[in-house]
């Protein structure tokens, strides 16, 4: 019956997941694997988030709030007066934005190498991805990006970028916004780990979306909460296109609790900054400066897959970057984890 399946799922591999820690533990007979492959916060979520989620659990016989209004209110308290939409992870937001704007056959621009889901989600809607390669140092080639974006309704730019770790300066983003005909989706999954604030651009441009997630610094990856700053004109149409009740009531409650825990975020960022500096200093391969909670490493003469396997044998799970579109096969990405995980990673990479 496979002939019934759409060609975009038969011909392509789909999202490429990191190897599971359970598989690595079993394969190599290791008790505790250092999980440095998915850029999660290695520490548990805020007690306030757990408390709120437990309370919400008692009322799950009811559907959640249609527009996630309590979370939108919490976002207003957190960020100020902006327009927000929510989704099941930022991935859910990305998919809904594409669904809102893009007709089959239209073009979506993606700056590469980057997070693969923009391209996968675009293909799902029968649209065409135009990849604009970054320069050798992974900075964005603005002129080419603008040129490719002319006439396109939607372009994706990730900053800080996954997996390279570098950011696009706000004035460069502004230059792009001024020249583009369509909307720029600026993925800010790692923004809390950087010193950059793109929010003022929302006041001056009506073609900017800032994608945010509760999965990284806020430590709620398992609950799938994402949101975005959107221009006012887009919000009602996004909500028409969205899957009904995409954000469940337990996740919604946890997100509100997590947003209010400023201490947790501050501590997580301090931890990341300390270890990011140590990683850049002590990793005996070429590394790339990072504004995020991970570092990309050029492991040549090894391939990324070889390095990943060798590190896994030493009990450390990292991400091989070979599945990232537009990147050569000799890079890995390592997340900043707990102290013991980071220490073990530095030990095993020295022996590579
Ligand atoms: C992790 C990540 C996301 C997805 O976050 P979810 O909210 O967990 O779906 C989006 N963009 C980038 C660049 C990421 O690394």
CSV table of C-alpha atoms and ligand atoms in Angstrom, one decimal:
chain,number,residue,atom,x,y,z
A,1,UNK,CA,0.0,0.0,0.0
A,2,UNK,CA,3.1,2.3,0.0
A,3,UNK,CA,2.0,3.8,-3.3
A,4,UNK,CA,-0.6,5.7,-1.3
A,5,UNK,CA,2.1,7.7,0.6
A,6,UNK,CA,3.1,11.1,-0.7
A,7,UNK,CA,6.4,11.3,-2.7
A,8,UNK,CA,7.9,13.8,-0.3
A,9,UNK,CA,7.9,11.2,2.5
A,10,UNK,CA,8.9,8.1,0.4
A,11,UNK,CA,11.9,9.8,-1.4
A,12,UNK,CA,13.4,11.6,1.6
A,13,UNK,CA,14.7,10.6,5.0
A,14,UNK,CA,12.7,13.1,7.1
A,15,UNK,CA,14.0,14.8,10.2
A,16,UNK,CA,17.3,13.4,11.4
A,17,UNK,CA,17.3,12.7,15.1
A,18,UNK,CA,20.3,12.4,17.4
A,19,UNK,CA,21.1,8.8,18.5
A,20,UNK,CA,19.3,8.0,21.7
A,21,UNK,CA,21.3,7.8,25.0
A,22,UNK,CA,19.6,4.5,25.8
A,23,UNK,CA,21.0,3.0,22.5
A,24,UNK,CA,24.5,4.3,23.2
A,25,UNK,CA,24.4,3.0,26.8
A,26,UNK,CA,23.4,-0.4,25.6
A,27,UNK,CA,25.8,-0.6,22.7
A,28,UNK,CA,28.8,0.3,24.7
A,29,UNK,CA,27.8,-1.1,28.1
A,30,UNK,CA,27.9,2.3,29.8
A,31,UNK,CA,25.8,3.2,32.9
A,32,UNK,CA,25.5,6.9,32.4
A,33,UNK,CA,25.8,8.6,29.0
A,34,UNK,CA,26.7,12.3,28.8
A,35,UNK,CA,23.8,13.6,26.7
A,36,UNK,CA,25.3,16.5,24.7
A,37,UNK,CA,23.5,16.0,21.4
A,38,UNK,CA,20.3,18.0,21.6
A,39,UNK,CA,21.1,21.4,23.1
A,40,UNK,CA,18.7,20.9,26.0
A,41,UNK,CA,19.1,22.5,29.4
A,42,UNK,CA,20.7,19.6,31.4
A,43,UNK,CA,19.1,20.7,34.7
A,44,UNK,CA,15.6,20.0,35.7
A,45,UNK,CA,12.8,22.5,35.0
A,46,UNK,CA,11.7,25.2,37.4
A,47,UNK,CA,9.7,23.9,40.5
A,48,UNK,CA,7.1,26.6,39.6
A,49,UNK,CA,6.7,24.9,36.2
A,50,UNK,CA,6.3,21.4,37.7
A,51,UNK,CA,3.9,22.7,40.3
A,52,UNK,CA,1.7,24.5,37.7
A,53,UNK,CA,1.8,21.5,35.3
A,54,UNK,CA,0.7,19.1,38.1
A,55,UNK,CA,-2.2,21.4,39.0
A,56,UNK,CA,-3.2,21.6,35.3
A,57,UNK,CA,-3.1,17.8,35.0
A,58,UNK,CA,-6.1,17.5,37.4
A,59,UNK,CA,-8.3,19.4,34.9
A,60,UNK,CA,-7.3,17.7,31.6
A,61,UNK,CA,-10.8,16.4,31.2
A,62,UNK,CA,-11.4,19.9,29.7
A,63,UNK,CA,-10.0,21.2,26.4
A,64,UNK,CA,-7.2,23.8,26.8
A,65,UNK,CA,-7.8,27.5,26.3
A,66,UNK,CA,-8.3,28.0,22.5
A,67,UNK,CA,-5.8,30.8,22.1
A,68,UNK,CA,-3.5,29.9,25.0
A,69,UNK,CA,-4.6,33.2,26.5
A,70,UNK,CA,-3.0,32.7,29.9
A,71,UNK,CA,0.4,32.1,28.2
A,72,UNK,CA,0.0,35.1,26.0
A,73,UNK,CA,-0.7,37.2,29.1
A,74,UNK,CA,2.4,35.8,30.7
A,75,UNK,CA,4.4,36.7,27.6
A,76,UNK,CA,3.1,40.3,27.8
A,77,UNK,CA,4.4,40.4,31.4
A,78,UNK,CA,7.7,38.9,30.4
A,79,UNK,CA,8.4,40.9,27.2
A,80,UNK,CA,6.0,43.8,27.1
A,81,UNK,CA,3.4,44.9,24.6
A,82,UNK,CA,3.9,42.7,21.5
A,83,UNK,CA,1.7,40.4,19.5
A,84,UNK,CA,2.3,36.7,20.2
A,85,UNK,CA,1.2,33.4,18.7
A,86,UNK,CA,1.9,29.9,20.2
A,87,UNK,CA,2.4,26.4,19.0
A,88,UNK,CA,3.5,22.8,19.9
A,89,UNK,CA,7.2,23.7,20.1
A,90,UNK,CA,8.7,26.3,17.8
A,91,UNK,CA,8.5,23.5,15.2
A,92,UNK,CA,4.7,23.8,15.4
A,93,UNK,CA,4.9,27.6,15.0
A,94,UNK,CA,7.2,27.2,12.0
A,95,UNK,CA,4.8,24.8,10.3
A,96,UNK,CA,1.8,27.0,11.0
A,97,UNK,CA,3.5,30.1,9.6
A,98,UNK,CA,4.3,28.1,6.4
A,99,UNK,CA,0.7,26.9,6.3
A,100,UNK,CA,-0.6,30.4,6.7
A,101,UNK,CA,1.5,32.0,4.0
A,102,UNK,CA,2.7,29.5,1.4
A,103,UNK,CA,0.8,28.0,-1.6
A,104,UNK,CA,2.1,24.8,-3.3
A,105,UNK,CA,4.8,25.7,-5.9
A,106,UNK,CA,5.9,28.9,-4.1
A,107,UNK,CA,9.4,29.6,-3.0
A,108,UNK,CA,10.8,29.7,0.6
A,109,UNK,CA,14.3,30.9,1.2
A,110,UNK,CA,16.6,29.3,3.8
A,111,UNK,CA,20.0,30.5,4.8
A,112,UNK,CA,22.3,27.3,5.1
A,113,UNK,CA,23.9,25.4,6.8
A,114,UNK,CA,21.1,25.5,9.4
A,115,UNK,CA,18.3,23.7,11.3
A,116,UNK,CA,16.8,21.3,8.8
A,117,UNK,CA,13.1,21.6,9.8
A,118,UNK,CA,12.5,24.8,7.7
A,119,UNK,CA,13.2,22.9,4.5
A,120,UNK,CA,11.4,19.7,5.6
A,121,UNK,CA,8.2,21.7,6.6
A,122,UNK,CA,8.3,23.7,3.4
A,123,UNK,CA,8.5,20.5,1.3
A,124,UNK,CA,5.5,19.2,3.1
A,125,UNK,CA,3.4,22.0,1.7
A,126,UNK,CA,4.6,21.4,-1.8
A,127,UNK,CA,6.7,24.5,-1.9
A,128,UNK,CA,10.2,24.9,-3.2
A,129,UNK,CA,13.2,25.6,-0.9
A,130,UNK,CA,15.9,28.0,-2.2
A,131,UNK,CA,19.1,27.5,-0.1
A,132,UNK,CA,21.4,30.5,0.3
A,133,UNK,CA,24.8,29.3,1.4
A,134,UNK,CA,26.6,31.3,4.1
A,135,UNK,CA,30.2,32.4,3.6
A,136,UNK,CA,33.2,30.3,4.5
A,137,UNK,CA,33.2,31.8,8.0
A,138,UNK,CA,29.4,31.1,8.3
A,139,UNK,CA,28.4,34.7,8.2
A,140,UNK,CA,25.4,35.5,6.0
A,141,UNK,CA,26.1,36.8,2.5
A,142,UNK,CA,23.5,39.6,2.7
A,143,UNK,CA,23.5,40.6,-0.9
A,144,UNK,CA,22.8,37.0,-2.1
A,145,UNK,CA,20.2,36.5,0.7
A,146,UNK,CA,18.4,39.6,-0.3
A,147,UNK,CA,18.6,38.8,-4.0
A,148,UNK,CA,17.2,35.3,-3.4
A,149,UNK,CA,14.4,36.7,-1.2
A,150,UNK,CA,13.1,39.1,-3.8
A,151,UNK,CA,9.6,38.0,-4.7
A,152,UNK,CA,9.5,35.2,-2.0
A,153,UNK,CA,6.8,35.4,0.7
A,154,UNK,CA,8.9,33.8,3.4
A,155,UNK,CA,12.6,33.4,4.3
A,156,UNK,CA,14.2,31.7,7.3
A,157,UNK,CA,17.3,32.9,9.1
A,158,UNK,CA,18.5,31.4,12.4
A,159,UNK,CA,20.4,33.5,14.9
A,160,UNK,CA,22.3,32.3,16.9
A,161,UNK,CA,22.5,29.8,14.2
A,162,UNK,CA,22.2,26.0,14.7
A,163,UNK,CA,24.7,24.4,14.3
A,164,UNK,CA,27.3,27.0,13.6
A,165,UNK,CA,26.6,29.1,16.8
A,166,UNK,CA,27.2,32.5,15.3
A,167,UNK,CA,24.7,35.4,15.2
A,168,UNK,CA,23.5,37.9,12.6
A,169,UNK,CA,23.9,41.5,13.9
A,170,UNK,CA,20.6,43.4,14.3
A,171,UNK,CA,21.5,46.1,11.7
A,172,UNK,CA,22.1,43.3,9.2
A,173,UNK,CA,18.7,41.9,9.9
A,174,UNK,CA,17.3,45.4,9.5
A,175,UNK,CA,19.0,45.8,6.1
A,176,UNK,CA,17.4,42.5,5.0
A,177,UNK,CA,13.9,43.5,6.3
A,178,UNK,CA,14.1,46.8,4.4
A,179,UNK,CA,14.9,45.0,1.1
A,180,UNK,CA,12.7,41.9,1.4
A,181,UNK,CA,9.2,41.7,-0.2
A,182,UNK,CA,8.0,39.0,2.1
A,183,UNK,CA,8.3,38.0,5.8
A,184,UNK,CA,11.6,37.1,7.6
A,185,UNK,CA,11.3,34.3,10.2
A,186,UNK,CA,14.2,34.9,12.5
A,187,UNK,CA,14.7,31.8,14.6
A,188,UNK,CA,15.8,32.8,18.1
A,189,UNK,CA,15.8,29.4,19.8
A,190,UNK,CA,19.1,30.2,21.5
A,191,UNK,CA,18.7,34.0,22.0
A,192,UNK,CA,18.8,33.9,25.8
A,193,UNK,CA,22.4,32.7,25.7
A,194,UNK,CA,23.5,35.7,23.6
A,195,UNK,CA,23.7,39.4,24.3
A,196,UNK,CA,21.5,40.3,21.3
A,197,UNK,CA,18.0,41.8,21.4
A,198,UNK,CA,16.1,41.8,18.1
A,199,UNK,CA,12.8,42.8,19.8
A,200,UNK,CA,13.1,46.5,19.0
A,201,UNK,CA,13.0,45.6,15.3
A,202,UNK,CA,9.4,44.4,15.8
A,203,UNK,CA,8.4,48.0,16.4
A,204,UNK,CA,9.8,49.2,13.1
A,205,UNK,CA,9.0,46.4,10.7
A,206,UNK,CA,5.8,44.6,9.8
A,207,UNK,CA,7.6,41.7,8.0
A,208,UNK,CA,9.4,40.2,10.9
A,209,UNK,CA,8.6,37.1,13.0
A,210,UNK,CA,10.8,36.2,16.0
A,211,UNK,CA,10.6,32.5,16.8
A,212,UNK,CA,11.1,31.4,20.4
A,213,UNK,CA,11.0,28.1,22.3
A,214,UNK,CA,10.6,26.9,25.9
A,215,UNK,CA,12.7,23.8,25.0
A,216,UNK,CA,16.2,25.2,25.5
A,217,UNK,CA,17.1,27.6,28.4
A,218,UNK,CA,13.6,27.1,30.0
A,219,UNK,CA,14.2,23.4,30.3
A,220,UNK,CA,10.8,22.2,28.9
A,221,UNK,CA,11.8,20.3,25.8
A,222,UNK,CA,9.6,17.4,26.7
A,223,UNK,CA,6.5,19.5,26.9
A,224,UNK,CA,6.7,21.1,23.4
A,225,UNK,CA,6.0,24.8,23.8
A,226,UNK,CA,7.0,27.4,21.3
A,227,UNK,CA,5.8,30.9,20.5
A,228,UNK,CA,6.6,33.8,18.3
A,229,UNK,CA,6.5,37.6,18.1
A,230,UNK,CA,4.4,38.3,15.1
A,231,UNK,CA,3.2,41.5,13.3
A,232,UNK,CA,-0.4,42.4,14.2
A,233,UNK,CA,-1.7,41.7,10.6
A,234,UNK,CA,-0.6,38.1,10.7
A,235,UNK,CA,-2.0,37.0,14.1
A,236,UNK,CA,-5.7,36.4,13.1
A,237,UNK,CA,-4.7,34.4,10.0
A,238,UNK,CA,-2.1,32.4,11.9
A,239,UNK,CA,-4.8,31.4,14.3
A,240,UNK,CA,-7.1,30.4,11.5
A,241,UNK,CA,-4.4,28.2,10.0
A,242,UNK,CA,-3.3,26.6,13.3
A,243,UNK,CA,-4.3,23.1,14.4
A,244,UNK,CA,-7.1,23.5,17.0
A,245,UNK,CA,-5.8,23.1,20.6
A,246,UNK,CA,-2.2,22.5,19.4
A,247,UNK,CA,-0.8,23.6,22.8
A,248,UNK,CA,-2.0,21.4,25.6
A,249,UNK,CA,-3.1,22.7,29.0
A,250,UNK,CA,-0.3,21.0,31.0
A,251,UNK,CA,2.4,22.4,28.7
A,252,UNK,CA,0.7,25.8,28.8
A,253,UNK,CA,0.7,25.9,32.6
A,254,UNK,CA,4.3,24.8,32.8
A,255,UNK,CA,5.4,27.5,30.4
A,256,UNK,CA,3.8,30.2,32.5
A,257,UNK,CA,5.6,28.9,35.6
A,258,UNK,CA,8.9,28.6,33.8
A,259,UNK,CA,8.7,32.1,32.3
A,260,UNK,CA,8.5,33.6,35.8
A,261,UNK,CA,11.6,31.9,37.1
A,262,UNK,CA,14.2,34.5,36.2
A,263,UNK,CA,16.8,32.9,38.6
A,264,UNK,CA,16.8,29.6,36.7
A,265,UNK,CA,17.4,31.3,33.4
A,266,UNK,CA,20.2,33.5,34.8
A,267,UNK,CA,21.9,30.5,36.4
A,268,UNK,CA,21.6,28.4,33.2
A,269,UNK,CA,23.1,31.3,31.1
A,270,UNK,CA,26.0,31.7,33.5
A,271,UNK,CA,26.7,28.0,33.4
A,272,UNK,CA,26.7,28.1,29.6
A,273,UNK,CA,29.0,31.1,29.4
A,274,UNK,CA,31.6,29.6,31.7
A,275,UNK,CA,31.7,26.3,29.9
A,276,UNK,CA,31.5,27.8,26.4
A,277,UNK,CA,34.7,29.7,27.2
A,278,UNK,CA,36.4,26.5,28.5
A,279,UNK,CA,35.3,24.5,25.5
A,280,UNK,CA,36.7,27.0,23.1
A,281,UNK,CA,39.9,27.1,25.0
A,282,UNK,CA,40.4,23.4,25.7
A,283,UNK,CA,39.0,21.5,22.7
A,284,UNK,CA,42.0,20.4,20.6
A,285,UNK,CA,40.3,21.0,17.3
A,286,UNK,CA,39.1,24.0,15.3
A,287,UNK,CA,36.1,25.4,17.1
A,288,UNK,CA,33.7,28.3,16.1
A,289,UNK,CA,32.7,31.1,18.3
A,290,UNK,CA,29.2,30.5,19.7
A,291,UNK,CA,26.4,32.7,21.1
A,292,UNK,CA,24.4,29.6,22.0
A,293,UNK,CA,24.5,26.6,24.4
A,294,UNK,CA,26.6,24.5,22.0
A,295,UNK,CA,29.8,24.6,20.1
A,296,UNK,CA,30.5,23.4,16.6
A,297,UNK,CA,33.8,21.6,16.1
A,298,UNK,CA,35.7,20.8,12.9
A,299,UNK,CA,37.0,17.3,13.6
A,300,UNK,CA,39.0,16.8,10.4
A,301,UNK,CA,40.7,14.5,9.5
A,302,UNK,CA,37.8,12.5,11.1
A,303,UNK,CA,34.3,12.7,9.7
A,304,UNK,CA,31.5,13.9,11.9
A,305,UNK,CA,30.0,10.4,12.0
A,306,UNK,CA,33.3,8.8,12.9
A,307,UNK,CA,33.9,11.3,15.7
A,308,UNK,CA,30.4,10.9,17.0
A,309,UNK,CA,30.8,7.1,17.2
A,310,UNK,CA,34.2,7.3,18.9
A,311,UNK,CA,32.9,9.8,21.5
A,312,UNK,CA,29.8,7.5,22.0
A,313,UNK,CA,32.2,4.6,22.8
A,314,UNK,CA,33.6,6.9,25.5
A,315,UNK,CA,30.2,7.5,26.9
A,316,UNK,CA,29.5,10.9,25.3
A,317,UNK,CA,26.7,11.5,22.9
A,318,UNK,CA,27.2,14.5,20.5
A,319,UNK,CA,25.6,15.4,17.3
A,320,UNK,CA,27.3,14.6,14.0
A,321,UNK,CA,26.5,17.5,11.6
A,322,UNK,CA,26.5,15.5,8.4
A,323,UNK,CA,22.7,15.7,8.2
A,324,UNK,CA,22.7,19.5,8.2
A,325,UNK,CA,22.0,20.8,4.7
A,326,UNK,CA,24.9,22.8,3.3
A,327,UNK,CA,27.7,21.6,5.6
A,328,UNK,CA,30.7,19.4,4.9
A,329,UNK,CA,31.0,16.0,6.6
A,330,UNK,CA,33.7,16.8,9.2
A,331,UNK,CA,31.8,18.7,11.9
A,332,UNK,CA,30.2,17.8,15.2
A,333,UNK,CA,28.1,19.9,17.5
A,334,UNK,CA,28.4,19.5,21.3
A,335,UNK,CA,25.9,20.9,23.8
A,336,UNK,CA,26.9,22.3,27.1
A,337,UNK,CA,25.7,19.9,29.7
A,338,UNK,CA,26.2,19.3,33.4
A,339,UNK,CA,29.6,19.7,34.9
A,340,UNK,CA,30.4,15.9,34.8
A,341,UNK,CA,29.2,15.6,31.3
A,342,UNK,CA,31.4,18.5,30.1
A,343,UNK,CA,34.4,17.2,31.9
A,344,UNK,CA,33.9,13.7,30.4
A,345,UNK,CA,33.5,15.2,26.9
A,346,UNK,CA,36.8,17.1,27.3
A,347,UNK,CA,38.5,13.9,28.4
A,348,UNK,CA,37.3,11.8,25.5
A,349,UNK,CA,37.8,14.5,22.8
A,350,UNK,CA,41.5,14.8,23.8
A,351,UNK,CA,41.9,11.1,22.9
A,352,UNK,CA,40.2,11.4,19.5
B,1,LIG,C1,15.6,23.3,19.1
B,1,LIG,C2,15.3,24.2,18.0
B,1,LIG,C3,14.0,24.6,17.6
B,1,LIG,C4,12.8,23.8,18.0
B,1,LIG,O1,12.4,24.0,19.2
B,1,LIG,P1,11.0,23.3,19.7
B,1,LIG,O2,10.4,24.4,20.4
B,1,LIG,O3,11.5,22.2,20.6
B,1,LIG,O4,10.3,22.7,18.6
B,1,LIG,C5,13.8,25.5,16.6
B,1,LIG,N1,14.9,26.1,16.0
B,1,LIG,C6,16.1,25.7,16.3
B,1,LIG,C7,17.2,26.4,15.6
B,1,LIG,C8,16.4,24.8,17.3
B,1,LIG,O5,17.6,24.4,17.5
